[in-house]
Short mmCIF file of C-alpha atoms and ligand atoms in Angstrom, two decimals:
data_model
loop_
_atom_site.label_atom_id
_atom_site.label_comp_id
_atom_site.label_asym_id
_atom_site.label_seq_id
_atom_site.Cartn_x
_atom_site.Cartn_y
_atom_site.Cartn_z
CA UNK F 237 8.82 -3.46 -21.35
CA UNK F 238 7.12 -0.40 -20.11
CA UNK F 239 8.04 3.00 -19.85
CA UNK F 240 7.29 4.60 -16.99
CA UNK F 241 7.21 8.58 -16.71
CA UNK F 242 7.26 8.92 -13.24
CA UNK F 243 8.04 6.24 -10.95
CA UNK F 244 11.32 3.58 -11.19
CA UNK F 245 10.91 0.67 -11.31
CA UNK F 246 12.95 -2.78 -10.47
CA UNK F 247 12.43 -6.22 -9.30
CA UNK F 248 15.13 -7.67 -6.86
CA UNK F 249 15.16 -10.78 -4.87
CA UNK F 250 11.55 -11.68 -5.70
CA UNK F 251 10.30 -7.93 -4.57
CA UNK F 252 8.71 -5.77 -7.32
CA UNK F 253 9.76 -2.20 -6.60
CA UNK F 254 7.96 1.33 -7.74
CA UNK F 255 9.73 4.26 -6.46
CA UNK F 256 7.51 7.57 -7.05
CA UNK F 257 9.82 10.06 -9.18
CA UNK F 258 8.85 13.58 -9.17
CA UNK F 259 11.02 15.50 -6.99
CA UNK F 260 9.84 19.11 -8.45
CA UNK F 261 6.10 18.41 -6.65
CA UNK F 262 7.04 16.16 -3.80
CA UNK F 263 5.47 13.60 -5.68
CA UNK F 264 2.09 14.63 -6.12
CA UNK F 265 -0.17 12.48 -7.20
CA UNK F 266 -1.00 13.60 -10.69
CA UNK F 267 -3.13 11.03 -13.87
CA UNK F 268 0.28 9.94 -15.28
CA UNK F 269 1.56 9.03 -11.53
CA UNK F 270 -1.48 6.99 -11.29
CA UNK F 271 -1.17 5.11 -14.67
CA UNK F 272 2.13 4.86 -13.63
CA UNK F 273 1.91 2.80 -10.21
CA UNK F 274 -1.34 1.20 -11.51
CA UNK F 275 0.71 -0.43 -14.33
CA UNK F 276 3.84 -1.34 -12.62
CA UNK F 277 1.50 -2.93 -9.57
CA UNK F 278 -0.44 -4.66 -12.02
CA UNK F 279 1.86 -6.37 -14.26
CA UNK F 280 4.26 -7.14 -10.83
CA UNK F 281 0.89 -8.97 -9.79
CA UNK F 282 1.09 -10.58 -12.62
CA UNK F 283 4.02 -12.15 -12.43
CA UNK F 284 4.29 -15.32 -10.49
CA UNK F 285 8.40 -14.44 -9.93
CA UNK F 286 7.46 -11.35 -7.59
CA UNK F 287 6.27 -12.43 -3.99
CA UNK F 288 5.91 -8.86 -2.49
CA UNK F 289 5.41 -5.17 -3.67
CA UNK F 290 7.19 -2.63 -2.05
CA UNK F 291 6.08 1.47 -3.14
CA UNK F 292 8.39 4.27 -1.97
CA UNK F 293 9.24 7.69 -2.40
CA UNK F 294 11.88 9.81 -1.62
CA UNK F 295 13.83 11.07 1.71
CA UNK F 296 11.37 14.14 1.35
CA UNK F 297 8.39 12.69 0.35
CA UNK F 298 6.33 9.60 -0.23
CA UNK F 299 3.80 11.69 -1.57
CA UNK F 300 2.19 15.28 -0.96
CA UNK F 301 -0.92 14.30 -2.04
CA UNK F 302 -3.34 14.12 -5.13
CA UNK F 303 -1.26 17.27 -7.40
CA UNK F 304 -3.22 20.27 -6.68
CA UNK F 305 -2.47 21.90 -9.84
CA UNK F 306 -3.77 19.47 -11.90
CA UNK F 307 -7.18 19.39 -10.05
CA UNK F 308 -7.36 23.29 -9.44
CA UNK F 309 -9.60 24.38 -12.74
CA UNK F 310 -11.48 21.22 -12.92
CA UNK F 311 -15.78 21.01 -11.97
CA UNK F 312 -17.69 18.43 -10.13
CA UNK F 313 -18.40 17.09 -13.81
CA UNK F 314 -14.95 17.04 -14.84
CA UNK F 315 -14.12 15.11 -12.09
CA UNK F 316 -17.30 12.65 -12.48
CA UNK F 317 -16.48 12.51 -16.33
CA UNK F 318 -12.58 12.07 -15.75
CA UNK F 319 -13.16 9.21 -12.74
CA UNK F 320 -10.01 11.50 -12.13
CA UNK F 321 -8.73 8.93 -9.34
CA UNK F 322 -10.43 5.81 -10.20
CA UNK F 323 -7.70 4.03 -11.22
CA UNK F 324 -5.99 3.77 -7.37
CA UNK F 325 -9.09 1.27 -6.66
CA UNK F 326 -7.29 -0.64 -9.31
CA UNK F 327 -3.98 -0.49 -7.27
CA UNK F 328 -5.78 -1.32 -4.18
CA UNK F 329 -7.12 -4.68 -5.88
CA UNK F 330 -3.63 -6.55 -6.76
CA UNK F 331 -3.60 -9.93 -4.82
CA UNK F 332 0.30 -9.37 -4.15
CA UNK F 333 0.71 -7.88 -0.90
CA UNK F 334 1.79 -4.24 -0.97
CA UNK F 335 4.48 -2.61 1.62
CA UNK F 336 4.20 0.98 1.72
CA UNK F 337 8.06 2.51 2.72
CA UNK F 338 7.27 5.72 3.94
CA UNK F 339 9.83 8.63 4.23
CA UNK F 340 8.91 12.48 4.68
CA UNK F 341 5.37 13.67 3.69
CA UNK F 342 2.36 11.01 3.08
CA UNK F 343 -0.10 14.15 2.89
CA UNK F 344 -3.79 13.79 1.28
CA UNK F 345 -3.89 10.77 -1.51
CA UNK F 346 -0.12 9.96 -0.27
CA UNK F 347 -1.78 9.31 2.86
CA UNK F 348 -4.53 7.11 1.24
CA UNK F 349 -2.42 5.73 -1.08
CA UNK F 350 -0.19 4.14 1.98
CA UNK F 351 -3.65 3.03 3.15
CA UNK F 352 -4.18 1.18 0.48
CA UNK F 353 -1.20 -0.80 1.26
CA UNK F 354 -1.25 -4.15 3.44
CA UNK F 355 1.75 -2.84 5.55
CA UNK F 356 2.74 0.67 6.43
CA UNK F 357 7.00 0.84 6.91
CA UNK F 358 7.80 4.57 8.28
CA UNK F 359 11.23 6.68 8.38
CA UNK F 360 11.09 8.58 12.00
CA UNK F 361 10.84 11.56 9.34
CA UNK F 362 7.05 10.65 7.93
CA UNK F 363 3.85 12.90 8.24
CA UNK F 364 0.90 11.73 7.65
CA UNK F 365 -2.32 14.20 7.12
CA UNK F 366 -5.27 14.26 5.63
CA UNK F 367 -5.23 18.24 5.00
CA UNK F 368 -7.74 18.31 2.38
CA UNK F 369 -10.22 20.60 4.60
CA UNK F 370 -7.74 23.07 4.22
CA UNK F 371 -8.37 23.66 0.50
CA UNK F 372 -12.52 23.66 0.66
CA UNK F 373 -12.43 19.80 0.18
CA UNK F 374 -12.08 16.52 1.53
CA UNK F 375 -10.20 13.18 1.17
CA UNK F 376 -11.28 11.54 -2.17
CA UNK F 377 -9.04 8.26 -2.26
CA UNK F 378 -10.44 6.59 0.63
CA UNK F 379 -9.16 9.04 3.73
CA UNK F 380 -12.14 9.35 5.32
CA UNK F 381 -13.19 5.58 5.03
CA UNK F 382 -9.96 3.58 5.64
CA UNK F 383 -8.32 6.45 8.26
CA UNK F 384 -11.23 5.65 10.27
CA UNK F 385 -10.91 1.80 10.23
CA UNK F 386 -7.01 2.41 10.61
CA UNK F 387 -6.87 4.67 14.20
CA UNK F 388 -10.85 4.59 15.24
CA UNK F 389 -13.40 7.50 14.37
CA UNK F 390 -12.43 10.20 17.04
CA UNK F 391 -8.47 10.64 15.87
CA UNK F 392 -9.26 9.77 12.17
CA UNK F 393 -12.44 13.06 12.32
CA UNK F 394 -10.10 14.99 14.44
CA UNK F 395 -7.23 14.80 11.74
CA UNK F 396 -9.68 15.02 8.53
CA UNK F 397 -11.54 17.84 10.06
CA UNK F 398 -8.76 19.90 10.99
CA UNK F 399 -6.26 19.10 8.43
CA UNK F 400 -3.41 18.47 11.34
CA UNK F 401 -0.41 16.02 10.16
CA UNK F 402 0.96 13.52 13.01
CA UNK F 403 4.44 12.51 13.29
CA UNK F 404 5.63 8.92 13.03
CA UNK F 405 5.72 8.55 16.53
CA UNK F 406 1.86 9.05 16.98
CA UNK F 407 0.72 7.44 13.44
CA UNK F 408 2.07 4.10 15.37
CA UNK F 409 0.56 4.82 18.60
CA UNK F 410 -2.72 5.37 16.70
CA UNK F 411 -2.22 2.07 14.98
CA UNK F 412 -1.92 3.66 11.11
CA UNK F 413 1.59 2.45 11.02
CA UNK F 414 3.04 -1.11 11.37
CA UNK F 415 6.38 0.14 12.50
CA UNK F 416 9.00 3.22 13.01
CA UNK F 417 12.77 2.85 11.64
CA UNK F 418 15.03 5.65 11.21
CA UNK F 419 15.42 6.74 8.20
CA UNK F 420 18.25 5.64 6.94
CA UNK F 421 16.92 2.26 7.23
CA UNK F 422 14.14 2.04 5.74
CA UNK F 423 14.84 0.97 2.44
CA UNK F 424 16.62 -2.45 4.12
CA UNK F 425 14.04 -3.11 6.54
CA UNK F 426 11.07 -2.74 3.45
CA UNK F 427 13.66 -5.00 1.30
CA UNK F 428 13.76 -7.59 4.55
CA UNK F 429 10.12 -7.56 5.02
CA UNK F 430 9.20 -7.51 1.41
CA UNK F 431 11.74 -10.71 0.88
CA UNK F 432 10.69 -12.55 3.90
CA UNK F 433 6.53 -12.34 2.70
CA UNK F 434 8.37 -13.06 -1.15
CA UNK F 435 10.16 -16.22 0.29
CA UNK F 436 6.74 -17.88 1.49
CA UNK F 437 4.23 -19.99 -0.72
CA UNK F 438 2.31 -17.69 -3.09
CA UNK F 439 -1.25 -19.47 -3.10
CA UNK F 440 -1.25 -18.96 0.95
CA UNK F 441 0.01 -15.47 0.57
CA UNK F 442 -2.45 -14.57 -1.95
CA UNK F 443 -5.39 -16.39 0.37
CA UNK F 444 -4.02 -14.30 3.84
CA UNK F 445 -4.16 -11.09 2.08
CA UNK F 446 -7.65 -11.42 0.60
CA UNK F 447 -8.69 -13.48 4.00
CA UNK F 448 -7.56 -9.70 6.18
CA UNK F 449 -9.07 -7.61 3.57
CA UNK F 450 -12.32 -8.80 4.19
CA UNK F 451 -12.05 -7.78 7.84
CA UNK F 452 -12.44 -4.43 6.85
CA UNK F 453 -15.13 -5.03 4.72
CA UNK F 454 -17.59 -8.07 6.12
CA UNK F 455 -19.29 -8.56 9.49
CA UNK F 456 -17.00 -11.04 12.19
CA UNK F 457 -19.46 -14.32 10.96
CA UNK F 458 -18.95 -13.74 7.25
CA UNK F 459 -15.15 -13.45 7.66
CA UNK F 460 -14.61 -16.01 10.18
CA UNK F 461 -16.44 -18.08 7.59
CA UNK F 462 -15.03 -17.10 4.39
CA UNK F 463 -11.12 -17.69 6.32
CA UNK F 464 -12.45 -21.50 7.43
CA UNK F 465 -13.01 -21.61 3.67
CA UNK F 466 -9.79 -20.16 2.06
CA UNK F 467 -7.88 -22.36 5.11
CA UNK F 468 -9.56 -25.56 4.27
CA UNK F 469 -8.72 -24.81 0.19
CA UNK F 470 -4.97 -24.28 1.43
CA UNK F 471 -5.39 -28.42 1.96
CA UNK F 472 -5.11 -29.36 -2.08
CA UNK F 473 -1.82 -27.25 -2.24
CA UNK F 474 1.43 -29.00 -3.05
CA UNK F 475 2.89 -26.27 -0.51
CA UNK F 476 0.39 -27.19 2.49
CA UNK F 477 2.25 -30.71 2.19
CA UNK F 478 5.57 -29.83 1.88
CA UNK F 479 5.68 -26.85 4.40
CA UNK F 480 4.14 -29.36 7.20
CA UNK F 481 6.17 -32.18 5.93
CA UNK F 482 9.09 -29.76 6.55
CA UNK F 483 8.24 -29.09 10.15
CA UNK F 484 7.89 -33.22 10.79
CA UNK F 485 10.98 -33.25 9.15
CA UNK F 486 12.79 -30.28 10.94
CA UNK F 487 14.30 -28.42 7.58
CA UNK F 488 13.11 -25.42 6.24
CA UNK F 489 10.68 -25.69 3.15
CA UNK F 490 11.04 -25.43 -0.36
CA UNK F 491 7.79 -23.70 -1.75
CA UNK F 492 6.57 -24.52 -5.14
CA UNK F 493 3.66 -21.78 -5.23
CA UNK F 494 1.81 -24.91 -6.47
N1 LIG C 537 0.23 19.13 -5.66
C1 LIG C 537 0.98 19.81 -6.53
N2 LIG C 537 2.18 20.33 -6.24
C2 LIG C 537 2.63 20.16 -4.98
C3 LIG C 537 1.91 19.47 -4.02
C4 LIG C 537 0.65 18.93 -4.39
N3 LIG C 537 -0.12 18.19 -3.55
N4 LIG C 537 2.61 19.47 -2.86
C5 LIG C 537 3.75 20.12 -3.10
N5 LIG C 537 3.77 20.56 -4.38
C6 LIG C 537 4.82 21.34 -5.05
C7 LIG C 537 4.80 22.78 -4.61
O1 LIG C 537 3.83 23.51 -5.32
C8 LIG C 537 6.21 23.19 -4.93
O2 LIG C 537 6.32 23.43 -6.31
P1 LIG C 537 6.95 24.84 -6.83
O3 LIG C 537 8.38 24.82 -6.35
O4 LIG C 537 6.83 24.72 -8.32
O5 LIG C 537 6.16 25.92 -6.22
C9 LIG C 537 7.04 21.95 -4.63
O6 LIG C 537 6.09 20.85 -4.66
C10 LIG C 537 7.67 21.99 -3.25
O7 LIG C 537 6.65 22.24 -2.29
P2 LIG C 537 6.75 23.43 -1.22
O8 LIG C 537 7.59 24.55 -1.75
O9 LIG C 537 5.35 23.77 -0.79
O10 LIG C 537 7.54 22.68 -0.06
P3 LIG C 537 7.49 22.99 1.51
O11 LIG C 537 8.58 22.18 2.10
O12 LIG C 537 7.48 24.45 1.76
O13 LIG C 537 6.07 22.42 2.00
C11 LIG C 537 4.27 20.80 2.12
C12 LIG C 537 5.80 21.05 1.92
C13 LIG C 537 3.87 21.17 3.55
C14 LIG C 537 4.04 19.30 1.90
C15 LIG C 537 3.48 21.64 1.11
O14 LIG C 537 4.02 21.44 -0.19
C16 LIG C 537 2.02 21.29 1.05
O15 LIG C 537 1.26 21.70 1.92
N6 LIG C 537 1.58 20.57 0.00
C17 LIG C 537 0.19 20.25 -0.23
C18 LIG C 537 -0.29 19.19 0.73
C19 LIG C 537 -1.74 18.92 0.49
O16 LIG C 537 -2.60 19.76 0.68
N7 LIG C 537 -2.07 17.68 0.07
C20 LIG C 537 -3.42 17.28 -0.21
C21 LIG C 537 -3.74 17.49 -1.66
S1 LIG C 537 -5.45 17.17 -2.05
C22 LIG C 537 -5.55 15.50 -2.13
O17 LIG C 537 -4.60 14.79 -1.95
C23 LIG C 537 -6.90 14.91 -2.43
C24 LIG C 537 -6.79 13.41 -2.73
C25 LIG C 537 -8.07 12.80 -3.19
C26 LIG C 537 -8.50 13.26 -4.57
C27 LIG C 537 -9.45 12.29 -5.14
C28 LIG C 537 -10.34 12.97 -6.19
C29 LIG C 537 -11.37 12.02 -6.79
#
């Protein structure tokens, strides 16, 4: 068993939880935060008894962003010599897929590190930003790369550039977030989400999530071929039988993750 410094952590119902823990900074984004999450994600991926991640903060925050404090005094070597964030491409990497519950501020690396979730869940009280320009730097965990795919190059420049947060409300419009609930919900409705993706078969799970990340990353031939691939490997799955069999036989299906 782990300890953990700065996050909880709890598995229920097949979902892995990490809750960021650090009310005093809003829960900035500081080394041990990342060892933290990067752990807990990692060894919830490895577990075959957890279907779906689900990362969280508080009512305040989800995060503020990468901690300030501990960046201030560092140099350009430091930060080379550190790989000071390097770690989150590590998060980004698990095969599980990851909900992102996001209540209050998701400022700076709490913005990319929602980004690097599959699917974004937002309290009517979220912010999201990118307001990095504001202290004579710029994203570093992916913000201006991944906010661009997310809501298009003109909203994503006009937000990095500027440093301007958005409301929940307009981070759906602009297609950054997969829904709105008020806040008070959104615990339950990541825990119903997280549970139904938990509850399918964990082979096809694992193959959707890779199949959608390399949308963002390959040209429309290479990932319409590589998903007639992972589809047609789906075929020598015990599950591929029984959830069809299920259908022919009206009943729901029992998944083996075999
Ligand atoms: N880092 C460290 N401490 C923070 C941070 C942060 N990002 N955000 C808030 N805190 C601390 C505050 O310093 C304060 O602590 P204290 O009470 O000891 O002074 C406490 O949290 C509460 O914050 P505030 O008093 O400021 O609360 P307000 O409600 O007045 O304001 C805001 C809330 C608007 C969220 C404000 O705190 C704020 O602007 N925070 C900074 C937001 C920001 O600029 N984020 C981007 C950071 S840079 C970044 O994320 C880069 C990522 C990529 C790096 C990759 C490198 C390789």
């Amino acid at each position: 068993m782990t300890d953990y410094e700065t996050i909880l952590v709890e598995t229920r119902a097949r979902v892995g939880w990490i809750t960021i823990n650090r009310p005093e900074a809003l829960n900035a984004l500081n080394s041990q935060v990342m060892r933290d999450v990067v752990a807990a994600a990692e060894s919830f991926d490895a577990d075959e008894g957890v279907g779906a991640i689900v990362v969280t903060g508080s009512e305040r925050a989800f995060a503020a962003g990468a901690d300030i404090k501990e960046m201030e005094g560092k140099s350009s070597l430091d930060m080379v010599m550190g790989d000071h964030f390097g770690g989150w491409a590590r998060f980004a990497a698990v095969r599980t897929p990851v909900i992102a519950a996001v209540a209050g501020y998701a400022l700076g690396g709490g913005c990319e590190l929602a980004m690097m979730c599959d699917i974004i869940l937002a309290a009517d009280t979220a912010t999201f930003g990118q307001p990095e320009i504001n202290l004579g730097v710029i994203p570093g965990m992916g913000g201006t790369q991944r906010l661009v795919r997310a809501v298009g190059y003109y909203k994503a420049a006009e937000l990095v550039l500027t440093g301007r947060l958005m409301g929940a409300e307009e981070a759906e419009r602009a297609g950054l977030v997969s829904r709105v609930v008020p806040a008070a919900d959104l615990r339950a409705e990541a825990a119903t989400v997280a549970e139904t993706i938990a509850s399918k078969s964990l082979p096809s799970v694992y193959a959707a999530k890779a199949s959608l990340d390399a949308a963002l990353e390959t040209s429309l031939a290479e990932g319409l071929r590589l998903e007639r691939h992972v589809f047609a490997s789906l075929f020598d799955t015990v599950d591929q039988k029984e959830g069809m069999a299920a259908f022919r036989e009206k009943r729901p299906p029992e998944f083996t993750n075999r």
